[in-house]
CSV table of C-alpha atoms and ligand atoms in Angstrom, one decimal:
chain,number,residue,atom,x,y,z
A,17,MET,CA,-9.0,304.5,48.9
A,18,LYS,CA,-7.7,302.4,51.7
A,19,VAL,CA,-5.5,299.6,50.4
A,20,LEU,CA,-4.3,296.5,52.2
A,21,VAL,CA,-1.0,295.2,50.9
A,22,VAL,CA,-0.3,291.6,51.9
A,23,GLY,CA,3.4,290.7,52.4
A,24,ASN,CA,6.6,291.9,54.0
A,25,GLY,CA,9.3,292.3,51.4
A,26,GLY,CA,10.9,294.9,49.3
A,27,ARG,CA,8.2,294.3,46.7
A,28,GLU,CA,5.5,295.2,49.2
A,29,HIS,CA,7.3,298.3,50.4
A,30,ALA,CA,7.6,299.4,46.8
A,31,LEU,CA,3.9,298.7,46.2
A,32,ALA,CA,2.9,300.7,49.2
A,33,TRP,CA,5.3,303.6,48.3
A,34,LYS,CA,3.9,303.7,44.7
A,35,LEU,CA,0.2,303.5,45.8
A,36,LEU,CA,0.7,306.4,48.3
A,37,GLN,CA,2.0,308.7,45.5
A,38,SER,CA,-1.6,309.0,44.4
A,39,LYS,CA,-4.0,311.4,45.8
A,40,GLN,CA,-6.7,308.8,45.6
A,41,VAL,CA,-5.0,306.5,48.1
A,42,GLU,CA,-5.4,307.8,51.6
A,43,GLN,CA,-3.9,305.0,53.5
A,44,VAL,CA,-2.0,301.7,53.0
A,45,VAL,CA,-2.0,299.0,55.5
A,46,CYS,CA,0.7,296.4,55.1
A,47,ALA,CA,0.3,292.9,56.7
A,48,PRO,CA,2.7,292.1,58.2
A,49,GLY,CA,4.9,294.7,56.6
A,50,ASN,CA,8.5,295.5,57.6
A,51,GLY,CA,10.5,298.4,59.0
A,52,GLY,CA,10.1,300.4,55.7
A,53,THR,CA,6.3,300.1,55.6
A,54,ALA,CA,6.2,300.9,59.4
A,55,THR,CA,8.0,304.2,58.8
A,56,LEU,CA,6.5,305.2,55.4
A,57,GLU,CA,4.1,308.2,55.8
A,58,GLY,CA,0.5,307.1,55.3
A,59,CYS,CA,1.3,303.4,55.8
A,60,TYR,CA,0.7,301.2,58.8
A,61,ASN,CA,1.7,297.6,59.6
A,62,LEU,CA,-0.9,295.1,60.7
A,63,PRO,CA,0.7,292.2,62.6
A,64,LEU,CA,-1.1,289.4,60.7
A,65,ALA,CA,0.5,286.5,58.7
A,66,VAL,CA,0.0,286.4,55.0
A,67,ASP,CA,-2.0,283.2,55.2
A,68,ASP,CA,-4.3,284.4,58.1
A,69,PHE,CA,-7.2,284.8,55.6
A,70,GLU,CA,-9.8,285.1,58.3
A,71,GLY,CA,-7.9,287.8,60.2
A,72,LEU,CA,-7.0,289.8,57.1
A,73,THR,CA,-10.6,289.6,55.8
A,74,LYS,CA,-12.1,290.6,59.2
A,75,TYR,CA,-9.7,293.6,59.3
A,76,ALA,CA,-10.5,294.6,55.8
A,77,GLN,CA,-14.3,294.4,56.3
A,78,GLU,CA,-14.2,296.3,59.6
A,79,HIS,CA,-11.8,299.0,58.5
A,80,GLY,CA,-13.2,299.9,55.1
A,81,VAL,CA,-10.4,298.5,53.0
A,82,THR,CA,-11.4,299.2,49.3
A,83,LEU,CA,-8.7,297.1,47.7
A,84,VAL,CA,-6.4,294.2,48.7
A,85,VAL,CA,-3.2,293.7,46.8
A,86,VAL,CA,-1.5,290.4,47.4
A,87,GLY,CA,2.3,290.4,47.1
A,88,PRO,CA,3.7,286.8,47.6
A,89,GLU,CA,2.8,283.5,45.9
A,90,VAL,CA,2.1,281.5,49.0
A,91,PRO,CA,-1.3,283.1,50.0
A,92,LEU,CA,-2.3,283.2,46.3
A,93,ALA,CA,-1.6,279.4,46.0
A,94,LYS,CA,-3.6,278.8,49.2
A,95,GLY,CA,-6.6,280.6,47.8
A,96,ILE,CA,-6.6,284.1,49.5
A,97,THR,CA,-8.3,285.6,46.4
A,98,ASP,CA,-11.1,283.0,46.4
A,99,TYR,CA,-11.6,283.4,50.1
A,100,MET,CA,-11.8,287.2,50.0
A,101,LEU,CA,-13.9,287.5,46.8
A,102,LYS,CA,-16.5,285.3,48.5
A,103,ARG,CA,-16.6,287.8,51.2
A,104,ASN,CA,-17.1,290.7,48.8
A,105,LEU,CA,-13.6,292.3,49.0
A,106,MET,CA,-11.8,293.6,45.9
A,107,VAL,CA,-8.6,291.6,45.5
A,108,PHE,CA,-5.8,291.9,43.0
A,109,GLY,CA,-4.2,288.6,42.4
A,110,PRO,CA,-5.3,285.3,40.7
A,111,SER,CA,-7.5,282.6,42.3
A,112,ARG,CA,-6.0,279.4,43.6
A,113,ALA,CA,-6.7,277.8,40.2
A,114,GLY,CA,-4.8,280.6,38.4
A,115,ALA,CA,-1.9,280.5,40.9
A,116,GLN,CA,-1.2,276.9,39.8
A,117,ILE,CA,0.8,278.5,37.0
A,118,GLU,CA,3.5,279.2,39.6
A,119,ALA,CA,2.6,276.6,42.3
A,120,SER,CA,2.9,273.6,40.0
A,121,LYS,CA,5.6,273.5,37.5
A,122,ALA,CA,4.1,270.4,35.9
A,123,TRP,CA,0.8,272.2,35.5
A,124,ALA,CA,2.5,275.2,34.0
A,125,LYS,CA,4.4,273.0,31.6
A,126,ALA,CA,1.3,271.3,30.4
A,127,LEU,CA,-0.4,274.7,30.0
A,128,MET,CA,2.5,276.0,27.9
A,129,GLN,CA,2.5,272.8,25.8
A,130,GLU,CA,-1.3,273.1,25.2
A,131,ALA,CA,-1.0,276.8,24.4
A,132,GLY,CA,2.0,276.4,22.1
A,133,ILE,CA,4.2,278.7,24.2
A,134,PRO,CA,7.9,278.2,23.5
A,135,THR,CA,9.5,276.4,26.4
A,136,ALA,CA,12.2,273.9,27.2
A,137,LYS,CA,11.5,270.2,26.4
A,138,ALA,CA,10.5,268.5,29.7
A,139,ALA,CA,9.2,265.3,31.2
A,140,VAL,CA,7.3,264.9,34.5
A,141,PHE,CA,7.9,261.9,36.9
A,142,THR,CA,6.5,260.6,40.2
A,143,GLU,CA,9.0,257.7,40.5
A,144,ALA,CA,12.7,258.2,41.1
A,145,ALA,CA,13.7,255.2,38.9
A,146,ALA,CA,11.9,256.5,35.8
A,147,ALA,CA,13.3,260.0,36.3
A,148,LYS,CA,16.8,258.7,36.6
A,149,SER,CA,16.6,256.6,33.5
A,150,TYR,CA,15.3,259.6,31.6
A,151,ILE,CA,18.2,261.7,32.9
A,152,LYS,CA,20.7,259.0,31.7
A,153,SER,CA,19.1,258.9,28.3
A,154,GLN,CA,19.3,262.7,28.0
A,155,GLY,CA,22.7,263.4,29.5
A,156,ALA,CA,23.9,266.5,31.3
A,157,PRO,CA,23.7,269.4,31.7
A,158,ILE,CA,20.1,269.0,32.7
A,159,VAL,CA,17.6,270.8,35.0
A,160,VAL,CA,15.8,269.1,37.8
A,161,LYS,CA,12.8,270.9,39.4
A,162,ALA,CA,10.5,270.1,42.3
A,163,ASP,CA,7.0,270.6,41.1
A,164,GLY,CA,5.6,272.9,43.9
A,165,LEU,CA,6.6,276.1,45.7
A,166,ALA,CA,10.0,275.8,47.3
A,167,ALA,CA,10.9,279.4,48.0
A,168,GLY,CA,13.2,279.5,45.0
A,169,LYS,CA,15.2,276.5,46.1
A,170,GLY,CA,13.5,273.8,44.1
A,171,VAL,CA,15.5,274.1,40.9
A,172,ILE,CA,18.8,272.3,40.4
A,173,VAL,CA,20.8,273.1,37.2
A,174,ALA,CA,22.9,269.9,37.2
A,175,GLU,CA,26.2,269.9,35.4
A,176,THR,CA,26.5,266.2,35.6
A,177,VAL,CA,24.2,263.2,35.5
A,178,GLU,CA,25.3,262.3,39.1
A,179,GLN,CA,24.2,265.7,40.3
A,180,ALA,CA,20.9,265.4,38.6
A,181,ILE,CA,20.3,262.0,40.1
A,182,THR,CA,21.2,263.3,43.6
A,183,ALA,CA,18.6,266.1,43.0
A,184,VAL,CA,15.9,263.6,42.1
A,185,ASP,CA,16.6,261.6,45.3
A,186,ALA,CA,16.4,264.9,47.3
A,187,ILE,CA,13.1,265.9,45.7
A,188,ILE,CA,11.4,262.5,45.7
A,189,GLY,CA,12.9,261.8,49.1
A,190,GLY,CA,10.8,264.6,50.6
A,191,GLN,CA,13.4,267.4,51.0
A,192,PHE,CA,10.9,269.8,49.6
A,193,GLY,CA,7.8,268.2,51.2
A,194,ASN,CA,4.7,268.0,49.0
A,195,ALA,CA,6.5,270.3,46.5
A,196,GLY,CA,8.4,267.2,45.5
A,197,ASN,CA,5.5,264.9,44.7
A,198,PHE,CA,6.4,265.4,41.1
A,199,VAL,CA,9.7,266.1,39.6
A,200,VAL,CA,10.1,267.9,36.3
A,201,ILE,CA,13.2,267.2,34.3
A,202,GLU,CA,14.0,269.8,31.7
A,203,GLU,CA,16.4,270.5,29.0
A,204,CYS,CA,19.1,273.1,30.1
A,205,LEU,CA,18.8,276.4,28.2
A,206,THR,CA,21.5,279.0,27.9
A,207,GLY,CA,21.3,282.8,27.3
A,208,GLN,CA,20.2,285.8,29.4
A,209,GLU,CA,17.2,285.7,31.7
A,210,VAL,CA,14.6,288.4,31.4
A,211,SER,CA,11.6,289.0,33.6
A,212,VAL,CA,8.5,290.2,31.8
A,213,LEU,CA,5.8,291.2,34.3
A,214,ALA,CA,2.4,291.8,32.8
A,215,LEU,CA,-0.9,293.1,34.2
A,216,THR,CA,-4.1,291.3,33.2
A,217,ASP,CA,-7.8,291.4,33.8
A,218,GLY,CA,-8.3,287.9,32.4
A,219,LEU,CA,-9.1,289.3,28.9
A,220,THR,CA,-6.5,291.9,28.1
A,221,ILE,CA,-2.8,291.6,29.1
A,222,ARG,CA,-0.3,294.4,29.1
A,223,ALA,CA,3.4,294.0,29.8
A,224,LEU,CA,5.3,296.3,32.1
A,225,LEU,CA,8.9,297.3,31.4
A,226,PRO,CA,11.1,294.2,31.0
A,227,ALA,CA,13.7,293.8,33.8
A,228,GLN,CA,16.7,291.6,34.6
A,229,ASP,CA,17.8,290.5,38.0
A,230,HIS,CA,21.1,289.2,39.4
A,231,LYS,CA,20.4,285.9,41.1
A,232,ARG,CA,23.9,284.9,42.2
A,233,ILE,CA,25.5,286.0,45.4
A,234,GLY,CA,28.9,286.8,43.9
A,235,GLU,CA,30.2,289.4,41.6
A,236,GLY,CA,30.4,288.3,37.9
A,237,ASP,CA,27.2,286.3,38.6
A,238,THR,CA,29.0,283.5,40.4
A,239,GLY,CA,28.3,281.5,43.6
A,240,GLU,CA,25.1,280.4,45.1
A,241,ASN,CA,21.6,281.4,43.9
A,242,THR,CA,19.7,283.9,46.1
A,243,GLY,CA,16.3,285.6,46.0
A,244,GLY,CA,18.0,288.3,43.9
A,245,MET,CA,20.9,290.7,44.6
A,246,GLY,CA,19.9,293.5,42.3
A,247,ALA,CA,17.9,294.4,39.2
A,248,TYR,CA,17.5,296.9,36.5
A,249,ALA,CA,14.9,298.0,33.9
A,250,PRO,CA,14.2,298.4,31.1
A,251,THR,CA,16.6,295.8,29.9
A,252,PRO,CA,17.8,296.5,26.3
A,253,ILE,CA,18.0,292.9,25.4
A,254,ALA,CA,14.2,292.8,25.4
A,255,THR,CA,13.9,294.8,22.2
A,256,PRO,CA,10.6,296.1,21.0
A,257,SER,CA,10.4,293.3,18.5
A,258,LEU,CA,11.1,290.7,21.2
A,259,MET,CA,8.4,292.3,23.4
A,260,ALA,CA,5.9,292.2,20.5
A,261,ARG,CA,6.6,288.5,20.1
A,262,VAL,CA,6.3,287.9,23.9
A,263,GLN,CA,2.9,289.6,23.8
A,264,THR,CA,1.4,287.4,21.1
A,265,GLU,CA,3.4,284.2,21.6
A,266,VAL,CA,3.4,284.1,25.4
A,267,LEU,CA,1.2,286.5,27.2
A,268,GLU,CA,-2.0,286.4,25.1
A,269,LYS,CA,-1.7,282.6,24.6
A,270,ALA,CA,-1.4,282.1,28.3
A,271,ILE,CA,-4.4,284.2,29.1
A,272,ALA,CA,-6.5,282.6,26.3
A,273,THR,CA,-5.6,279.1,27.5
A,274,LEU,CA,-6.3,280.0,31.2
A,275,ARG,CA,-9.7,281.3,30.0
A,276,SER,CA,-10.4,278.0,28.1
A,277,LYS,CA,-10.0,276.3,31.5
A,278,ASN,CA,-12.5,278.7,33.0
A,279,ILE,CA,-9.8,280.5,35.0
A,280,ASP,CA,-10.6,284.2,35.2
A,281,TYR,CA,-7.0,285.4,35.9
A,282,ARG,CA,-6.8,288.9,37.3
A,283,GLY,CA,-3.4,290.1,38.6
A,284,VAL,CA,0.2,289.8,37.6
A,285,LEU,CA,1.4,287.2,35.1
A,286,TYR,CA,5.2,287.1,35.2
A,287,ALA,CA,7.0,285.3,32.5
A,288,GLY,CA,10.6,284.4,33.2
A,289,LEU,CA,12.3,284.1,29.8
A,290,MET,CA,15.6,282.7,28.6
A,291,VAL,CA,16.8,284.8,25.6
A,292,ALA,CA,19.4,283.1,23.4
A,293,VAL,CA,22.2,284.9,21.7
A,294,ASN,CA,20.2,284.8,18.4
A,295,GLY,CA,17.3,286.5,20.0
A,296,ASP,CA,15.0,283.4,20.3
A,297,PHE,CA,13.4,283.0,23.6
A,298,GLN,CA,11.8,280.3,25.7
A,299,VAL,CA,9.7,280.5,28.9
A,300,LEU,CA,11.5,279.1,32.0
A,301,GLU,CA,8.7,279.7,34.4
A,302,PHE,CA,5.6,281.7,35.1
A,303,ASN,CA,5.0,283.5,38.4
A,304,CYS,CA,1.5,284.6,39.6
A,305,ARG,CA,2.7,287.8,41.3
A,306,PHE,CA,5.0,290.8,41.1
A,307,GLY,CA,8.8,289.9,41.0
A,308,ASP,CA,11.1,290.8,43.8
A,309,PRO,CA,13.4,292.8,43.3
A,310,GLU,CA,12.1,293.6,39.8
A,311,THR,CA,9.1,295.5,41.2
A,312,GLN,CA,11.6,297.8,43.0
A,313,VAL,CA,13.0,298.9,39.6
A,314,ILE,CA,9.8,298.8,37.5
A,315,LEU,CA,7.5,300.9,39.8
A,316,PRO,CA,9.8,303.9,40.0
A,317,LEU,CA,9.5,304.3,36.3
A,318,LEU,CA,5.7,303.9,36.1
A,319,GLU,CA,3.9,307.1,35.3
A,320,THR,CA,0.3,305.8,35.1
A,321,PRO,CA,-1.2,305.7,38.6
A,322,LEU,CA,-0.7,302.1,39.9
A,323,GLU,CA,-4.1,301.9,41.5
A,324,ASP,CA,-5.8,302.9,38.2
A,325,LEU,CA,-4.2,299.9,36.5
A,326,ILE,CA,-4.9,297.6,39.4
A,327,LEU,CA,-8.6,298.6,39.6
A,328,ALA,CA,-8.9,298.2,35.8
A,329,CYS,CA,-7.6,294.6,36.2
A,330,VAL,CA,-9.9,293.8,39.1
A,331,GLU,CA,-12.9,295.4,37.3
A,332,GLN,CA,-12.0,293.8,34.0
A,333,ARG,CA,-11.7,296.9,32.0
A,334,LEU,CA,-8.0,297.0,31.3
A,335,GLY,CA,-8.7,297.0,27.5
A,336,GLN,CA,-10.3,300.5,27.9
A,337,MET,CA,-7.2,302.0,29.6
A,338,PRO,CA,-4.8,304.1,27.5
A,339,PRO,CA,-1.3,302.6,27.0
A,340,ILE,CA,0.7,302.4,30.2
A,341,ALA,CA,2.9,305.5,30.5
A,342,TRP,CA,6.5,305.3,31.6
A,343,LYS,CA,9.2,307.8,32.6
A,344,LYS,CA,12.0,307.9,30.1
A,345,GLY,CA,15.3,306.6,31.4
A,346,ALA,CA,16.4,303.7,33.5
A,347,SER,CA,16.5,302.4,37.1
A,348,ALA,CA,18.6,300.0,39.0
A,349,THR,CA,18.5,298.5,42.5
A,350,VAL,CA,21.3,297.1,44.7
A,351,VAL,CA,20.4,294.7,47.5
A,352,ALA,CA,22.2,295.1,50.8
A,353,ALA,CA,22.3,291.6,52.4
A,354,ALA,CA,23.2,290.3,55.8
A,355,GLY,CA,26.7,288.7,56.1
A,356,GLY,CA,26.4,285.0,55.4
A,357,TYR,CA,23.3,285.2,53.3
A,358,PRO,CA,22.1,283.0,51.5
A,359,GLY,CA,23.5,280.7,54.2
A,360,ALA,CA,23.1,281.4,57.9
A,361,TYR,CA,23.1,285.0,59.0
A,362,GLU,CA,22.4,287.1,62.1
A,363,LYS,CA,19.4,289.4,62.7
A,364,GLY,CA,18.8,292.5,64.9
A,365,LYS,CA,21.6,294.6,63.6
A,366,LEU,CA,21.1,298.4,63.8
A,367,ILE,CA,20.8,300.0,60.4
A,368,ALA,CA,22.3,303.4,59.9
A,369,GLY,CA,22.3,305.8,57.0
A,370,ILE,CA,18.9,305.3,55.3
A,371,GLN,CA,18.0,309.0,55.4
A,372,GLU,CA,21.5,310.0,54.2
A,373,ALA,CA,21.2,307.6,51.3
A,374,GLU,CA,17.8,309.1,50.4
A,375,ALA,CA,19.2,312.6,50.6
A,376,GLN,CA,21.5,311.6,47.7
A,377,GLY,CA,18.4,310.9,45.6
A,378,ALA,CA,18.3,307.1,46.0
A,379,THR,CA,15.1,305.4,47.2
A,380,VAL,CA,15.5,302.8,49.9
A,381,PHE,CA,13.0,299.9,49.9
A,382,HIS,CA,13.2,297.7,53.0
A,383,ALA,CA,13.1,294.0,52.7
A,384,GLY,CA,14.3,292.1,55.9
A,385,THR,CA,14.0,294.9,58.4
A,386,LYS,CA,11.8,295.6,61.4
A,387,LEU,CA,11.0,298.6,63.5
A,388,ASP,CA,12.1,297.8,67.1
A,389,GLY,CA,12.4,301.3,68.4
A,390,GLN,CA,14.9,301.8,65.6
A,391,VAL,CA,15.1,300.0,62.3
A,392,VAL,CA,17.1,296.7,62.6
A,393,THR,CA,17.9,293.9,60.2
A,394,ASP,CA,15.4,291.0,60.2
A,395,GLY,CA,16.2,288.9,57.2
A,396,GLY,CA,18.8,287.9,54.6
A,397,ARG,CA,18.1,290.5,52.0
A,398,VAL,CA,17.9,293.6,54.1
A,399,LEU,CA,17.4,296.7,51.9
A,400,ASN,CA,17.1,297.6,48.2
A,401,VAL,CA,18.7,300.9,47.3
A,402,THR,CA,17.2,302.1,44.0
A,403,GLY,CA,18.5,304.8,41.6
A,404,VAL,CA,16.7,306.3,38.7
A,405,GLY,CA,18.3,308.4,35.9
A,406,ASP,CA,18.3,309.3,32.3
A,407,ASN,CA,20.3,306.2,31.5
A,408,PHE,CA,21.8,303.1,33.3
A,409,GLU,CA,25.0,305.0,34.1
A,410,GLN,CA,23.1,307.5,36.1
A,411,ALA,CA,20.7,305.1,37.7
A,412,ILE,CA,23.4,302.7,38.8
A,413,ALA,CA,25.6,305.6,40.1
A,414,GLN,CA,22.7,306.9,42.2
A,415,ALA,CA,22.1,303.5,43.7
A,416,TYR,CA,25.8,303.0,44.6
A,417,THR,CA,26.2,306.6,45.9
A,418,GLY,CA,23.2,305.9,48.2
A,419,ILE,CA,24.3,302.5,49.4
A,420,GLN,CA,27.7,303.9,50.6
A,421,TYR,CA,25.8,305.7,53.3
A,422,ILE,CA,24.1,302.5,54.6
A,423,ASN,CA,25.7,300.6,57.3
A,424,PHE,CA,25.0,297.6,59.5
A,425,GLU,CA,27.2,294.9,61.0
A,426,GLY,CA,28.1,292.4,58.3
A,427,ILE,CA,26.6,294.3,55.3
A,428,TYR,CA,27.3,292.7,51.9
A,429,TYR,CA,26.4,293.9,48.5
A,430,ARG,CA,27.6,293.3,45.0
A,431,ARG,CA,29.6,296.0,43.3
A,432,ASP,CA,28.7,295.0,39.8
A,433,ILE,CA,24.9,295.3,39.5
A,434,GLY,CA,24.0,296.1,35.9
A,435,HIS,CA,27.4,295.1,34.5
A,436,LYS,CA,25.8,294.0,31.3
A,437,VAL,CA,24.3,297.5,30.7
A,438,ARG,CA,27.2,299.6,31.8
A,439,SER,CA,29.4,300.9,29.1
B,526,LIG,P1,12.4,278.6,37.8
B,526,LIG,O1,11.9,278.7,39.2
B,526,LIG,O2,11.8,277.5,37.0
B,526,LIG,O3,12.5,279.9,37.1
B,526,LIG,O4,13.9,278.3,38.0
B,526,LIG,C1,14.8,279.1,38.8
B,526,LIG,C2,16.0,279.4,38.0
B,526,LIG,O5,16.6,278.2,37.6
B,526,LIG,C3,15.8,280.2,36.7
B,526,LIG,O6,15.7,281.6,37.0
B,526,LIG,C4,17.0,279.8,36.0
B,526,LIG,O7,18.2,280.6,36.4
B,526,LIG,C5,17.2,278.4,36.3
B,526,LIG,N1,16.5,277.5,35.3
B,526,LIG,C6,15.3,277.1,35.3
B,526,LIG,N2,15.0,276.3,34.3
B,526,LIG,C7,16.1,276.3,33.5
B,526,LIG,C8,16.4,275.7,32.2
B,526,LIG,N3,15.5,274.9,31.6
B,526,LIG,N4,17.7,275.9,31.8
B,526,LIG,C9,18.6,276.6,32.4
B,526,LIG,N5,18.3,277.2,33.6
B,526,LIG,C10,17.1,277.1,34.2
B,527,LIG,N1,13.2,287.9,41.1
B,527,LIG,C1,12.6,286.7,40.9
B,527,LIG,C2,11.3,286.5,41.5
B,527,LIG,O1,10.6,287.4,42.0
B,527,LIG,O2,10.8,285.5,41.5
């Protein structure tokens, strides 16, 4: 098989790495890829943007690509799957209609309400005045969300009514472009967040190991939100009984409701849950793709060949597959970020120590890097250093042993990844 992976993050490096572990996969091409996919044996970068559907399709047709795996939400929301399916390519990832589950929070909320999926109480507005009077009637804390894709920046958890009102003005005022045509005002939930990524062929849906990520920049989960500073799996708060409830109360209901709308959803359905202290949970959001950095901790534990699962989804025969097999034990990843991230940061810093980190047993997935003669930084989240072990202690220790060898000017990483699962 020759697989085209679309995207350039840590998630796509992990997908390429996992796919290449199989004898069936001869080559992976990553578009546009990063410094990690450029230096991974059997993997090549293709310098095309994720939304260059014409260029990607032409490449796939002319170079015998047997499967396209789409990483990020933006091309899915723009219809890459519909475009490529029409041109007879095999694509893993939902259609444009299916991707609305991530691309429109109002649409996703309506779907959850229709399906009876547990989720926070919410209301949707197009007019600032109505949104503000609703906020005043509800009081704070309250959550204000831009409807559309906003690269993780469109959600404001407001501690006060004033903050919520400022957020409404920013969203309706166009700070998020078209993503702000609607504003969703939602009850503020508390608890621990869990990411349940599931694979589906539109009929059957199977959860992967549950993961948790650390969204805040600072230790103790403080400071600004980021794309994710680290993650671990399988998280113990998602107990088997909780996962059984998620299967029937969330995943199966979502797929059945999508099907009732004539949406044939084949790809990843990612449910972001808030789990309360008493074990009850609600869905905060759905994503239409693999999580980043969750993928970098889930795939190292996957034993079933990834391409078998992906092909079973694309060919709609996931129900005939044996249960997904997992390695026993745990994994953790620590993100090395550029100094200043999530604010302004510099690029082009030489990265040292990747091989040394890997010699310690860690796996280094690149995110914001590029190959420019040597591997240099090219983004805010630069690398993910992943450890695997019999338990969280070992997995976390391997990741931190590895990251000590990594160096670039301004490197920053949190020292407390997995603090909730360390003894
Ligand atoms: P979303 O993109 O909707 O998942 O929101 C991004 C982040 O905002 C989530 O991961 C949570 O940390 C936070 N968030 C979203 N909705 C809520 C809510 N109803 N209550 C509390 N926090 C929330
Ligand atoms: N780690 C959160 C996400 O991928 O959206």
